[in-house]
GROMACS .gro file of C-alpha atoms in nm:
model
  410
    1MET     CA    1  10.498  15.544  20.182
    2HIS     CA    2  10.699  15.594  20.467
    3TRP     CA    3  11.028  15.729  20.388
    4ARG     CA    4  11.260  15.722  20.739
    5PRO     CA    5  11.485  15.451  20.720
    6TYR     CA    6  11.610  15.636  20.354
    7LYS     CA    7  11.649  15.959  20.432
    8THR     CA    8  12.026  15.918  20.446
    9LEU     CA    9  12.009  15.727  20.136
   10PHE     CA   10  11.837  16.071  19.999
   11PHE     CA   11  12.089  16.346  20.115
   12VAL     CA   12  12.379  16.086  19.910
   13LEU     CA   13  12.168  16.180  19.592
   14THR     CA   14  12.072  16.578  19.731
   15GLY     CA   15  12.508  16.628  19.746
   16LEU     CA   16  12.593  16.442  19.427
   17ASN     CA   17  12.309  16.583  19.256
   18SER     CA   18  12.466  16.929  19.407
   19PHE     CA   19  12.850  16.850  19.277
   20ALA     CA   20  12.797  16.780  18.969
   21THR     CA   21  12.568  16.956  18.820
   22THR     CA   22  12.785  17.244  19.000
   23PHE     CA   23  13.096  17.126  18.854
   24PHE     CA   24  12.967  17.146  18.485
   25PHE     CA   25  12.768  17.396  18.422
   26ASN     CA   26  13.035  17.622  18.608
   27TYR     CA   27  13.297  17.490  18.435
   28LEU     CA   28  13.043  17.494  18.101
   29LEU     CA   29  13.124  17.843  18.094
   30PHE     CA   30  13.482  17.746  17.987
   31LEU     CA   31  13.433  17.633  17.829
   32PHE     CA   32  13.223  17.839  17.580
   33ARG     CA   33  13.437  18.109  17.690
   34ASN     CA   34  13.773  17.897  17.569
   35GLN     CA   35  13.568  17.764  17.279
   36PHE     CA   36  13.330  17.980  17.046
   37HIS     CA   37  13.493  18.310  17.218
   38PHE     CA   38  13.201  18.409  17.487
   39GLY     CA   39  13.236  18.686  17.626
   40ARG     CA   40  12.975  18.842  17.903
   41LYS     CA   41  12.657  18.965  17.677
   42GLU     CA   42  12.690  18.623  17.604
   43THR     CA   43  12.758  18.430  17.862
   44LEU     CA   44  12.430  18.601  18.032
   45ALA     CA   45  12.240  18.566  17.732
   46LEU     CA   46  12.329  18.203  17.716
   47GLY     CA   47  12.312  18.270  18.111
   48ALA     CA   48  11.859  18.369  18.102
   49VAL     CA   49  11.762  18.087  17.851
   50HIS     CA   50  11.875  17.854  18.104
   51GLY     CA   51  11.725  18.070  18.382
   52LEU     CA   52  11.423  18.040  18.127
   53MET     CA   53  11.426  17.720  18.130
   54TYR     CA   54  11.471  17.627  18.464
   55LEU     CA   55  11.106  17.845  18.636
   56PHE     CA   56  10.884  17.678  18.407
   57PHE     CA   57  11.033  17.351  18.407
   58SER     CA   58  11.048  17.390  18.878
   59TRP     CA   59  10.714  17.533  18.841
   60ARG     CA   60  10.599  17.226  18.656
   61GLY     CA   61  10.814  16.920  18.802
   62GLY     CA   62  10.659  17.074  19.149
   63ARG     CA   63  10.317  16.980  19.050
   64LEU     CA   64  10.490  16.614  18.799
   65ALA     CA   65  10.642  16.515  19.168
   66GLN     CA   66  10.312  16.533  19.360
   67ARG     CA   67  10.169  16.326  19.061
   68LEU     CA   68  10.365  16.090  18.928
   69GLY     CA   69  10.542  16.029  19.285
   70TYR     CA   70  10.839  16.181  19.372
   71LEU     CA   71  11.102  15.891  19.298
   72PRO     CA   72  10.979  15.851  18.957
   73THR     CA   73  11.000  16.177  18.861
   74LEU     CA   74  11.308  16.173  19.031
   75GLY     CA   75  11.437  15.895  18.820
   76LEU     CA   76  11.293  16.098  18.458
   77GLY     CA   77  11.510  16.420  18.569
   78LEU     CA   78  11.812  16.203  18.613
   79SER     CA   79  11.780  16.011  18.295
   80ILE     CA   80  11.677  16.290  18.128
   81MET     CA   81  11.988  16.452  18.170
   82LEU     CA   82  12.169  16.148  18.164
   83ALA     CA   83  12.098  16.111  17.783
   84SER     CA   84  12.137  16.500  17.686
   85LEU     CA   85  12.539  16.506  17.849
   86ALA     CA   86  12.585  16.222  17.660
   87ALA     CA   87  12.454  16.338  17.313
   88ALA     CA   88  12.687  16.684  17.412
   89GLY     CA   89  12.970  16.498  17.505
   90LEU     CA   90  12.991  16.265  17.116
   91PHE     CA   91  12.860  16.598  16.971
   92PRO     CA   92  13.106  16.867  17.090
   93ALA     CA   93  12.929  17.135  16.744
   94PHE     CA   94  12.813  17.449  16.890
   95ALA     CA   95  12.437  17.367  16.806
   96VAL     CA   96  12.478  17.013  16.982
   97GLN     CA   97  12.647  17.247  17.312
   98VAL     CA   98  12.287  17.492  17.369
   99GLY     CA   99  12.096  17.278  17.328
  100ALA     CA  100  12.196  16.964  17.554
  101LEU     CA  101  12.244  17.241  17.795
  102MET     CA  102  11.838  17.345  17.765
  103VAL     CA  103  11.734  16.987  17.834
  104TRP     CA  104  12.028  16.907  18.082
  105THR     CA  105  11.796  17.153  18.253
  106ALA     CA  106  11.476  17.062  18.221
  107GLY     CA  107  11.584  16.740  18.367
  108MET     CA  108  11.794  16.868  18.680
  109SER     CA  109  11.476  17.112  18.716
  110LEU     CA  110  11.274  16.838  18.774
  111THR     CA  111  11.523  16.647  19.074
  112TRP     CA  112  11.490  16.988  19.301
  113PRO     CA  113  11.156  17.010  19.369
  114ALA     CA  114  11.173  16.582  19.395
  115LEU     CA  115  11.468  16.634  19.579
  116GLU     CA  116  11.318  16.810  19.863
  117ALA     CA  117  10.956  16.655  19.947
  118LEU     CA  118  11.161  16.328  19.943
  119VAL     CA  119  11.401  16.528  20.275
  120CYS     CA  120  11.094  16.653  20.461
  121ASP     CA  121  10.823  16.512  20.387
  122GLY     CA  122  10.702  16.276  20.634
  123GLU     CA  123  10.765  16.462  20.912
  124ASP     CA  124  10.659  16.659  21.184
  125GLU     CA  125  10.670  17.011  21.345
  126ARG     CA  126  11.044  16.957  21.469
  127GLY     CA  127  11.210  16.655  21.244
  128LEU     CA  128  11.074  16.894  20.946
  129PRO     CA  129  11.351  17.210  21.060
  130ARG     CA  130  11.608  16.928  21.103
  131MET     CA  131  11.567  16.851  20.782
  132VAL     CA  132  11.593  17.086  20.607
  133GLY     CA  133  11.905  17.223  20.803
  134ILE     CA  134  12.090  16.938  20.730
  135TYR     CA  135  11.971  16.897  20.352
  136ASN     CA  136  12.062  17.254  20.258
  137LEU     CA  137  12.462  17.164  20.450
  138THR     CA  138  12.463  16.925  20.183
  139TRP     CA  139  12.334  17.122  19.896
  140ALA     CA  140  12.582  17.389  20.004
  141GLY     CA  141  12.852  17.199  20.087
  142THR     CA  142  12.861  16.972  19.769
  143ALA     CA  143  12.896  17.284  19.569
  144ALA     CA  144  13.120  17.434  19.751
  145ALA     CA  145  13.296  17.141  19.670
  146GLY     CA  146  13.183  17.059  19.328
  147TYR     CA  147  13.361  17.396  19.222
  148PHE     CA  148  13.643  17.424  19.417
  149THR     CA  149  13.733  17.110  19.267
  150GLY     CA  150  13.607  17.219  18.927
  151GLY     CA  151  13.916  17.419  18.797
  152ALA     CA  152  14.130  17.110  18.856
  153ILE     CA  153  14.006  16.845  18.674
  154PHE     CA  154  13.843  17.078  18.440
  155ASP     CA  155  14.205  17.200  18.377
  156TYR     CA  156  14.353  16.827  18.390
  157LEU     CA  157  14.046  16.540  18.195
  158GLY     CA  158  13.909  16.866  17.968
  159LEU     CA  159  13.605  16.805  17.804
  160ALA     CA  160  13.642  16.385  17.904
  161GLY     CA  161  13.657  16.543  18.273
  162LEU     CA  162  13.370  16.752  18.198
  163TYR     CA  163  13.142  16.533  18.084
  164GLY     CA  164  13.253  16.228  18.199
  165VAL     CA  165  13.306  16.257  18.579
  166PRO     CA  166  12.871  16.432  18.610
  167LEU     CA  167  12.757  16.090  18.406
  168ALA     CA  168  12.962  15.906  18.661
  169VAL     CA  169  12.716  16.091  18.881
  170LEU     CA  170  12.458  16.031  18.749
  171VAL     CA  171  12.456  15.663  18.615
  172LEU     CA  172  12.491  15.634  19.045
  173GLN     CA  173  12.248  15.815  19.112
  174ILE     CA  174  11.980  15.646  18.804
  175SER     CA  175  12.097  15.324  19.048
  176ALA     CA  176  11.977  15.427  19.371
  177VAL     CA  177  11.669  15.540  19.223
  178ALA     CA  178  11.596  15.231  19.106
  179TRP     CA  179  11.643  15.018  19.449
  180LEU     CA  180  11.472  15.241  19.608
  181MET     CA  181  11.141  15.246  19.377
  182ARG     CA  182  11.199  14.815  19.365
  183ARG     CA  183  11.235  14.825  19.662
  184THR     CA  184  10.909  15.064  19.780
  185ALA     CA  185  10.741  14.908  19.547
  186ALA     CA  186  10.801  14.526  19.780
  187ALA     CA  187  10.693  14.679  20.073
  188SER     CA  188  10.445  14.831  19.960
  189PRO     CA  189  10.302  14.626  19.675
  190HIS     CA  190   9.894  14.795  19.668
  191ALA     CA  191  10.026  15.131  19.811
  192GLN     CA  192   9.976  15.392  19.542
  193GLN     CA  193  10.330  15.540  19.515
  194ASP     CA  194  10.382  15.731  19.743
  195LYS     CA  195  10.132  15.704  20.023
  196PRO     CA  196  10.112  15.617  20.341
  197ALA     CA  197  10.009  15.328  20.326
  198ASP     CA  198   9.686  15.403  20.591
  199PRO     CA  199   9.679  15.756  20.542
  200PRO     CA  200   9.704  15.846  20.994
  201PRO     CA  201   9.334  16.099  21.151
  202PRO     CA  202   9.426  16.480  20.974
  203PRO     CA  203   9.693  16.607  21.177
  204PRO     CA  204   9.621  16.993  21.330
  205ALA     CA  205   9.611  17.268  21.209
  206HIS     CA  206  10.011  17.429  21.229
  207ALA     CA  207  10.068  17.680  21.330
  208PRO     CA  208  10.459  17.975  21.292
  209GLU     CA  209  10.672  17.915  21.572
  210ALA     CA  210  10.638  18.142  21.900
  211ALA     CA  211  10.796  18.416  21.812
  212ALA     CA  212  10.645  18.440  21.540
  213LEU     CA  213  10.373  18.623  21.737
  214ALA     CA  214  10.605  18.819  21.888
  215GLN     CA  215  10.658  19.061  21.589
  216PRO     CA  216  10.452  19.352  21.511
  217VAL     CA  217  10.400  19.138  21.173
  218PRO     CA  218  10.235  18.898  21.099
  219PRO     CA  219  10.406  18.599  20.966
  220GLU     CA  220  10.248  18.568  20.669
  221THR     CA  221  10.540  18.860  20.561
  222PHE     CA  222  10.801  18.718  20.568
  223LEU     CA  223  10.744  18.484  20.350
  224LYS     CA  224  10.668  18.708  20.101
  225MET     CA  225  10.945  18.926  20.165
  226ALA     CA  226  11.210  18.606  20.164
  227TRP     CA  227  11.029  18.498  19.888
  228LEU     CA  228  11.124  18.919  19.765
  229ALA     CA  229  11.391  18.904  19.774
  230ASN     CA  230  11.541  18.470  19.737
  231PRO     CA  231  11.531  18.544  19.383
  232PHE     CA  232  11.719  18.885  19.392
  233ALA     CA  233  11.968  18.646  19.541
  234TYR     CA  234  11.980  18.430  19.287
  235MET     CA  235  11.964  18.757  19.063
  236ALA     CA  236  12.298  18.817  19.223
  237ILE     CA  237  12.446  18.488  19.167
  238ASN     CA  238  12.373  18.335  18.902
  239THR     CA  239  12.514  18.692  18.729
  240ILE     CA  240  12.848  18.653  18.946
  241VAL     CA  241  12.897  18.265  18.746
  242LEU     CA  242  12.836  18.365  18.491
  243ILE     CA  243  13.089  18.656  18.465
  244ILE     CA  244  13.352  18.478  18.671
  245PRO     CA  245  13.522  18.290  18.292
  246ASP     CA  246  13.532  18.636  18.211
  247LEU     CA  247  13.632  18.768  18.551
  248ALA     CA  248  13.920  18.496  18.527
  249ARG     CA  249  14.064  18.675  18.259
  250HIS     CA  250  14.113  18.935  18.359
  251PHE     CA  251  14.265  18.857  18.677
  252GLN     CA  252  14.488  18.591  18.449
  253LEU     CA  253  14.357  18.349  18.656
  254THR     CA  254  14.367  17.930  18.507
  255PRO     CA  255  14.040  17.733  18.584
  256THR     CA  256  14.194  17.576  18.827
  257GLN     CA  257  14.302  17.887  19.023
  258SER     CA  258  13.955  18.011  18.975
  259GLY     CA  259  13.779  17.698  19.128
  260ILE     CA  260  13.996  17.779  19.478
  261PHE     CA  261  13.993  18.182  19.443
  262CYS     CA  262  13.600  18.225  19.357
  263SER     CA  263  13.427  17.941  19.537
  264VAL     CA  264  13.474  18.170  19.871
  265TRP     CA  265  13.136  18.257  19.874
  266PHE     CA  266  13.012  17.921  19.855
  267PHE     CA  267  13.160  17.836  20.205
  268MET     CA  268  13.037  18.077  20.337
  269ARG     CA  269  12.698  18.035  20.239
  270LEU     CA  270  12.771  17.705  20.351
  271LEU     CA  271  12.876  17.837  20.667
  272ALA     CA  272  12.565  18.036  20.718
  273PHE     CA  273  12.375  17.742  20.658
  274ALA     CA  274  12.581  17.579  20.992
  275VAL     CA  275  12.537  17.939  21.138
  276LEU     CA  276  12.211  17.900  21.086
  277TRP     CA  277  12.050  17.612  21.158
  278LYS     CA  278  12.174  17.608  21.500
  279TRP     CA  279  12.004  17.941  21.644
  280THR     CA  280  11.763  18.067  21.565
  281ALA     CA  281  11.719  18.443  21.689
  282TRP     CA  282  11.722  18.555  21.260
  283HIS     CA  283  11.346  18.399  21.222
  284TYR     CA  284  11.092  18.706  21.181
  285ARG     CA  285  11.351  18.965  21.265
  286PHE     CA  286  11.342  19.180  20.967
  287ARG     CA  287  11.627  19.284  21.065
  288TRP     CA  288  11.784  19.048  20.990
  289LEU     CA  289  11.624  19.044  20.655
  290ALA     CA  290  11.676  19.371  20.588
  291GLY     CA  291  12.072  19.351  20.707
  292SER     CA  292  12.138  19.056  20.480
  293TYR     CA  293  12.046  19.195  20.120
  294VAL     CA  294  12.164  19.571  20.193
  295ALA     CA  295  12.487  19.328  20.207
  296LEU     CA  296  12.395  19.190  19.895
  297VAL     CA  297  12.381  19.461  19.706
  298ALA     CA  298  12.752  19.557  19.814
  299GLY     CA  299  12.964  19.256  19.772
  300PHE     CA  300  12.731  19.199  19.435
  301LEU     CA  301  12.882  19.525  19.343
  302THR     CA  302  13.233  19.500  19.566
  303LEU     CA  303  13.276  19.167  19.382
  304LEU     CA  304  13.219  19.252  19.090
  305LEU     CA  305  13.343  19.582  18.993
  306ALA     CA  306  13.705  19.536  19.170
  307PRO     CA  307  14.016  19.617  19.065
  308GLN     CA  308  14.238  19.319  19.244
  309LEU     CA  309  14.178  19.031  19.356
  310TRP     CA  310  14.168  19.032  19.754
  311LEU     CA  311  13.883  19.268  19.692
  312VAL     CA  312  13.681  18.932  19.533
  313ILE     CA  313  13.791  18.768  19.809
  314VAL     CA  314  13.655  19.003  20.076
  315ALA     CA  315  13.335  19.103  19.903
  316GLN     CA  316  13.216  18.711  19.805
  317ILE     CA  317  13.311  18.661  20.230
  318LEU     CA  318  12.998  18.948  20.227
  319PHE     CA  319  12.784  18.815  19.984
  320GLY     CA  320  12.886  18.447  20.070
  321LEU     CA  321  12.699  18.513  20.420
  322ALA     CA  322  12.422  18.734  20.264
  323THR     CA  323  12.261  18.471  20.004
  324GLY     CA  324  12.257  18.180  20.308
  325LEU     CA  325  12.091  18.450  20.508
  326ILE     CA  326  11.839  18.476  20.278
  327TYR     CA  327  11.774  18.167  20.093
  328TYR     CA  328  11.743  17.974  20.397
  329SER     CA  329  11.447  18.248  20.557
  330SER     CA  330  11.328  18.187  20.147
  331LEU     CA  331  11.260  17.721  20.252
  332PHE     CA  332  11.182  17.728  20.689
  333TYR     CA  333  10.956  18.067  20.650
  334ALA     CA  334  10.777  17.871  20.311
  335MET     CA  335  10.752  17.536  20.563
  336ASP     CA  336  10.607  17.726  20.886
  337VAL     CA  337  10.404  17.975  20.759
  338GLY     CA  338  10.270  17.809  20.370
  339GLU     CA  339  10.024  17.533  20.311
  340ALA     CA  340  10.085  17.391  20.001
  341SER     CA  341  10.212  17.062  19.976
  342GLN     CA  342  10.576  16.898  19.974
  343GLY     CA  343  10.609  16.890  19.580
  344GLU     CA  344  10.512  17.152  19.522
  345HIS     CA  345  10.675  17.348  19.825
  346GLY     CA  346  10.962  17.270  19.626
  347GLY     CA  347  10.843  17.409  19.315
  348LEU     CA  348  10.773  17.713  19.405
  349HIS     CA  349  11.099  17.799  19.544
  350GLU     CA  350  11.285  17.577  19.291
  351ALA     CA  351  11.069  17.892  19.060
  352ALA     CA  352  11.137  18.152  19.180
  353ILE     CA  353  11.510  18.048  19.208
  354GLY     CA  354  11.488  18.056  18.777
  355LEU     CA  355  11.329  18.358  18.799
  356GLY     CA  356  11.605  18.495  18.947
  357ILE     CA  357  11.843  18.308  18.774
  358CYS     CA  358  11.640  18.405  18.430
  359VAL     CA  359  11.613  18.821  18.475
  360GLY     CA  360  11.951  18.928  18.641
  361PRO     CA  361  12.088  18.821  18.349
  362ALA     CA  362  11.859  18.901  18.085
  363LEU     CA  363  11.875  19.270  18.148
  364GLY     CA  364  12.291  19.257  18.213
  365ALA     CA  365  12.274  19.079  17.885
  366ALA     CA  366  12.036  19.348  17.751
  367SER     CA  367  12.265  19.669  17.885
  368LEU     CA  368  12.589  19.511  17.727
  369TYR     CA  369  12.388  19.496  17.350
  370ALA     CA  370  12.222  19.764  17.411
  371PHE     CA  371  12.587  20.037  17.534
  372PRO     CA  372  12.861  19.821  17.484
  373GLY     CA  373  13.115  20.090  17.538
  374SER     CA  374  13.157  19.954  17.921
  375SER     CA  375  13.183  19.616  18.057
  376HIS     CA  376  13.001  19.708  18.389
  377THR     CA  377  12.730  19.850  18.232
  378GLY     CA  378  12.518  19.505  18.307
  379THR     CA  379  12.660  19.510  18.618
  380TYR     CA  380  12.560  19.861  18.695
  381ALA     CA  381  12.223  19.758  18.522
  382VAL     CA  382  12.177  19.424  18.737
  383GLY     CA  383  12.259  19.661  19.069
  384LEU     CA  384  11.977  19.893  19.048
  385LEU     CA  385  11.742  19.646  18.999
  386LEU     CA  386  11.865  19.488  19.323
  387LEU     CA  387  11.807  19.769  19.494
  388THR     CA  388  11.434  19.745  19.387
  389GLY     CA  389  11.432  19.503  19.570
  390LEU     CA  390  11.553  19.655  19.804
  391ALA     CA  391  11.243  19.894  19.823
  392GLY     CA  392  10.997  19.658  19.734
  393LEU     CA  393  11.117  19.496  20.158
  394LEU     CA  394  11.080  19.770  20.290
  395TRP     CA  395  10.807  19.854  20.120
  396LEU     CA  396  10.646  19.513  20.240
  397ARG     CA  397  10.744  19.546  20.613
  398TRP     CA  398  10.610  19.906  20.671
  399ARG     CA  399  10.294  19.889  20.431
  400PRO     CA  400   9.910  19.891  20.660
  401SER     CA  401   9.876  19.555  20.694
  402ARG     CA  402   9.479  19.408  20.601
  403GLN     CA  403   9.535  19.142  20.827
  404ALA     CA  404   9.489  19.051  21.230
  405HIS     CA  405   9.751  18.900  21.366
  406PRO     CA  406   9.763  18.596  21.503
  407SER     CA  407   9.886  18.740  21.899
  408ARG     CA  408   9.550  19.025  21.838
  409GLN     CA  409   9.320  18.727  21.759
  410SER     CA  410   9.086  18.560  22.111
   0.00000   0.00000   0.00000
């Protein structure tokens, strides 16, 4: 199927998905804090199970998208999310809320690999970086908007806003997917969904961009380093996201104020995506990836240990820029070096994110349950884990390579 006429709509679907999922998950944590008296360890434990669900279903979602088709998989994921939110909105009991969150996570996990594949499918070597850049700006910008405005929505509309806004977005998304499936089926009634009706001859083997060949490190090693760094970045991200309701209580911030003061890193990540899309000198430069990782650790520890709100804001600036480069590296090197299909790429990329979402909060929660005397025990434990990721990056960079560098093959 030729997707180009529908690319704009795919970006709209991506933006709606990012806005609604960011708003719902982050402010559901405030609901658990207020209604079910969750503290740090309970919230981190919940986040770890959420991450485990995301890890498994996003990995499966990438494969399902290749077999079932991108649009059917997207529609299935959105429908699962809609059903779970409807149940959660009707039945406020604790067990229903937790169960609905897990089902919602499973559905959401199917949507992102399909969206990434729809955006990137059919693009040549010039079009693919452009699509990746627009995709990153779209989801990061709407995620920032979702967090920034979500506190006010939660404050003024309460449960009606928490469930009503994402339900309304899901209805729009499912309607758009149904329309797309009708249009694409009518355009190629005898073609297999999501497959070209008359496939072109196989393209020449893809080679990484010229910058990769000027480095002493093989491009495949940069892909491994980025795929190592990104899960660690999400360990830090999700630990912070889960602790923000407790930080808000410490600094006496309402959800509206939390949306304003704790969304800085979202906007810094968006800024990083905009710069990295147009400025490509960071490609295949180890110092940029390593420097971003060091900034990630510094920003993480400062943000969660800061005694004053202004330090939290400064730490978010550093943290957002660092996570932007690490995430962009993972996606860019996968597309420039990797050889899997678009759907499998998306599934593997999201599964790596799920690994980080699970492991960081799990370690933080376990540390707090084992050593309940200090509220910062989990922060120190995750910080030490992040340092092992830095050691892994350094090992990958300077280990003896067993592969011949492409520039030296002749």
